[in-house]
Amino acid sequence: MDCRSESATTGEGRFRVNANRKLLDVWLLVRCVSCDRTSKLTVHERTPVSSFDPAELHGYRVNDPELVASRLLDPLLARRSRFALDWTGAWRLDTPSVRRDEAWPVQLEVLFEDPVPVRPDRLIAQGLGLSRPEVLRRIKCDIPLRRPTTAGFTFTVMAGD
């Protein structure tokens, strides 16, 4: 009977590379967090060795952590393998303390250490302790606040009522 868990981890982030003459298969190995069973996500299937960039091929052979991360973030691989990443708890907004007597407006910058998709309105609301309607009213930003982003941005907090 197969495990019905929908959660997996890459564990140590390993690829499996299999050669069949001049064709390569590359899989990313994942482990179920419930039953500890290992599965494979197909990264490349029956791909000619000559079509690989030598640095990429080396990365697969040495289990390069950056290559593991980039493959996990690849939306085509996710769609083809029918998986979605769980970003719960993967982000937080570190904010400087703002005193009530400070001059308004206050401008803040958001920087991403990793390309974690997040809706700016949710990030700002949680980081500043505001409601989402208050964020929409008090925040001025050049990017849409209700659309997920993975790139850094700057926003301005306007004075409250």
Coordinates of C-alpha atoms in Angstrom, one line a residue:
M1 CA 0.0 0.0 0.0
D2 CA 1.4 3.4 -1.0
C3 CA 1.8 6.2 1.5
R4 CA -0.8 9.0 1.0
S5 CA 1.4 11.7 2.6
E6 CA 1.9 14.7 0.4
S7 CA 5.0 15.9 2.2
A8 CA 8.5 15.1 1.2
T9 CA 12.0 16.4 1.8
T10 CA 15.2 16.3 -0.3
G11 CA 17.1 15.2 2.7
E12 CA 20.7 15.6 1.7
G13 CA 19.8 16.8 -1.7
R14 CA 21.0 14.0 -4.0
F15 CA 20.6 13.4 -7.7
R16 CA 20.8 10.0 -9.3
V17 CA 22.4 10.0 -12.7
N18 CA 22.0 6.9 -14.9
A19 CA 23.8 6.5 -18.3
N20 CA 22.4 4.4 -21.1
R21 CA 24.9 4.6 -23.9
K22 CA 25.0 8.3 -24.8
L23 CA 21.7 9.1 -23.1
L24 CA 21.3 10.3 -19.5
D25 CA 18.5 10.1 -17.0
V26 CA 18.7 12.5 -14.0
W27 CA 16.4 12.2 -11.0
L28 CA 16.2 14.2 -7.8
L29 CA 15.7 11.9 -4.9
V30 CA 13.1 12.9 -2.3
R31 CA 12.1 11.2 0.9
C32 CA 8.5 11.0 2.3
V33 CA 8.4 12.7 5.7
S34 CA 5.8 10.2 6.9
C35 CA 7.0 6.8 5.8
D36 CA 10.7 7.6 5.0
R37 CA 10.3 6.0 1.5
T38 CA 12.5 7.4 -1.2
S39 CA 11.0 8.5 -4.6
K40 CA 12.5 10.1 -7.7
L41 CA 11.5 13.3 -9.5
T42 CA 12.5 13.1 -13.1
V43 CA 14.8 16.1 -14.0
H44 CA 16.0 14.8 -17.4
E45 CA 14.9 11.7 -19.3
R46 CA 16.8 10.1 -22.1
T47 CA 18.7 13.3 -22.8
P48 CA 21.9 13.2 -25.0
V49 CA 25.0 13.7 -22.9
S50 CA 26.2 16.3 -25.5
S51 CA 23.2 18.6 -24.8
F52 CA 24.3 19.1 -21.1
D53 CA 26.4 22.1 -20.1
P54 CA 29.6 20.5 -18.5
A55 CA 29.2 22.6 -15.3
E56 CA 25.5 21.4 -15.0
L57 CA 26.5 17.8 -15.6
H58 CA 29.2 18.1 -12.9
G59 CA 26.7 19.6 -10.5
Y60 CA 24.4 16.6 -11.0
R61 CA 27.3 14.2 -10.3
V62 CA 28.5 16.0 -7.1
N63 CA 25.0 16.8 -5.8
D64 CA 25.5 20.5 -5.9
P65 CA 23.2 22.1 -3.3
E66 CA 22.5 25.2 -5.5
L67 CA 21.5 22.9 -8.4
V68 CA 19.2 21.0 -6.1
A69 CA 17.6 24.3 -5.0
S70 CA 17.2 25.6 -8.5
R71 CA 15.6 22.3 -9.7
L72 CA 13.1 22.4 -6.8
L73 CA 12.2 26.0 -7.7
D74 CA 11.7 25.2 -11.4
P75 CA 8.0 25.5 -12.1
L76 CA 8.2 23.2 -15.1
L77 CA 9.7 20.4 -13.0
A78 CA 7.0 21.0 -10.4
R79 CA 4.2 20.8 -12.9
R80 CA 5.6 17.8 -14.7
S81 CA 6.2 15.9 -11.4
R82 CA 2.9 17.1 -9.8
F83 CA 4.3 18.7 -6.7
A84 CA 4.1 22.0 -4.9
L85 CA 6.6 23.4 -2.4
D86 CA 5.2 24.1 1.1
W87 CA 6.5 27.6 2.1
T88 CA 4.7 27.7 5.4
G89 CA 7.0 29.4 7.9
A90 CA 9.7 30.0 5.3
W91 CA 9.7 33.8 5.5
R92 CA 9.6 36.6 8.0
L93 CA 10.0 40.4 7.8
D94 CA 12.6 41.8 10.1
T95 CA 11.7 45.4 10.7
P96 CA 13.4 48.2 12.6
S97 CA 11.4 49.6 15.5
V98 CA 9.5 52.7 14.4
R99 CA 8.6 55.2 17.1
R100 CA 5.3 57.0 17.0
D101 CA 7.1 60.4 17.2
E102 CA 9.2 59.7 14.1
A103 CA 8.7 61.6 10.9
W104 CA 6.3 59.9 8.5
P105 CA 6.3 58.4 6.0
V106 CA 8.8 55.6 6.7
Q107 CA 10.5 53.8 3.8
L108 CA 11.5 50.1 4.2
E109 CA 13.3 47.7 1.9
V110 CA 12.6 44.0 1.6
L111 CA 15.5 41.7 0.6
F112 CA 15.1 38.0 -0.1
E113 CA 17.9 35.5 1.0
D114 CA 16.1 32.8 -1.1
P115 CA 13.5 33.2 -3.8
V116 CA 10.5 32.3 -1.5
P117 CA 7.3 33.4 -3.2
V118 CA 5.2 35.6 -0.9
R119 CA 2.4 38.1 -1.2
P120 CA 3.7 41.5 -0.1
D121 CA 0.5 42.4 1.7
R122 CA 0.7 39.3 3.9
L123 CA 4.4 39.8 4.6
I124 CA 4.0 43.4 5.5
A125 CA 0.9 42.8 7.6
Q126 CA 2.6 40.1 9.7
G127 CA 5.9 42.0 9.9
L128 CA 4.4 45.3 11.0
G129 CA 1.4 43.9 13.0
L130 CA -1.1 45.5 10.7
S131 CA -4.4 44.2 9.3
R132 CA -4.3 43.5 5.6
P133 CA -6.9 46.2 4.9
E134 CA -4.7 48.6 6.8
V135 CA -1.7 47.5 4.7
L136 CA -3.6 48.3 1.5
R137 CA -4.6 51.7 2.9
R138 CA -1.2 52.7 4.4
I139 CA 1.4 51.1 2.2
K140 CA 2.7 52.7 -1.1
C141 CA 4.6 50.3 -3.3
D142 CA 5.7 50.0 -7.0
I143 CA 4.7 46.3 -7.1
P144 CA 1.2 44.8 -6.7
L145 CA 0.7 44.0 -3.0
R146 CA -1.7 41.1 -3.7
R147 CA 0.5 39.3 -6.3
P148 CA 3.3 36.9 -5.1
T149 CA 6.8 38.0 -5.7
T150 CA 10.3 36.5 -5.1
A151 CA 12.2 39.7 -5.8
G152 CA 13.2 42.3 -3.3
F153 CA 11.2 45.6 -3.2
T154 CA 10.8 48.9 -1.4
F155 CA 7.7 50.2 0.2
T156 CA 6.6 53.3 2.1
V157 CA 4.5 53.2 5.3
M158 CA 2.2 56.2 5.5
A159 CA 1.2 57.7 8.9
G160 CA -1.9 56.1 10.5
D161 CA -5.0 57.9 11.3

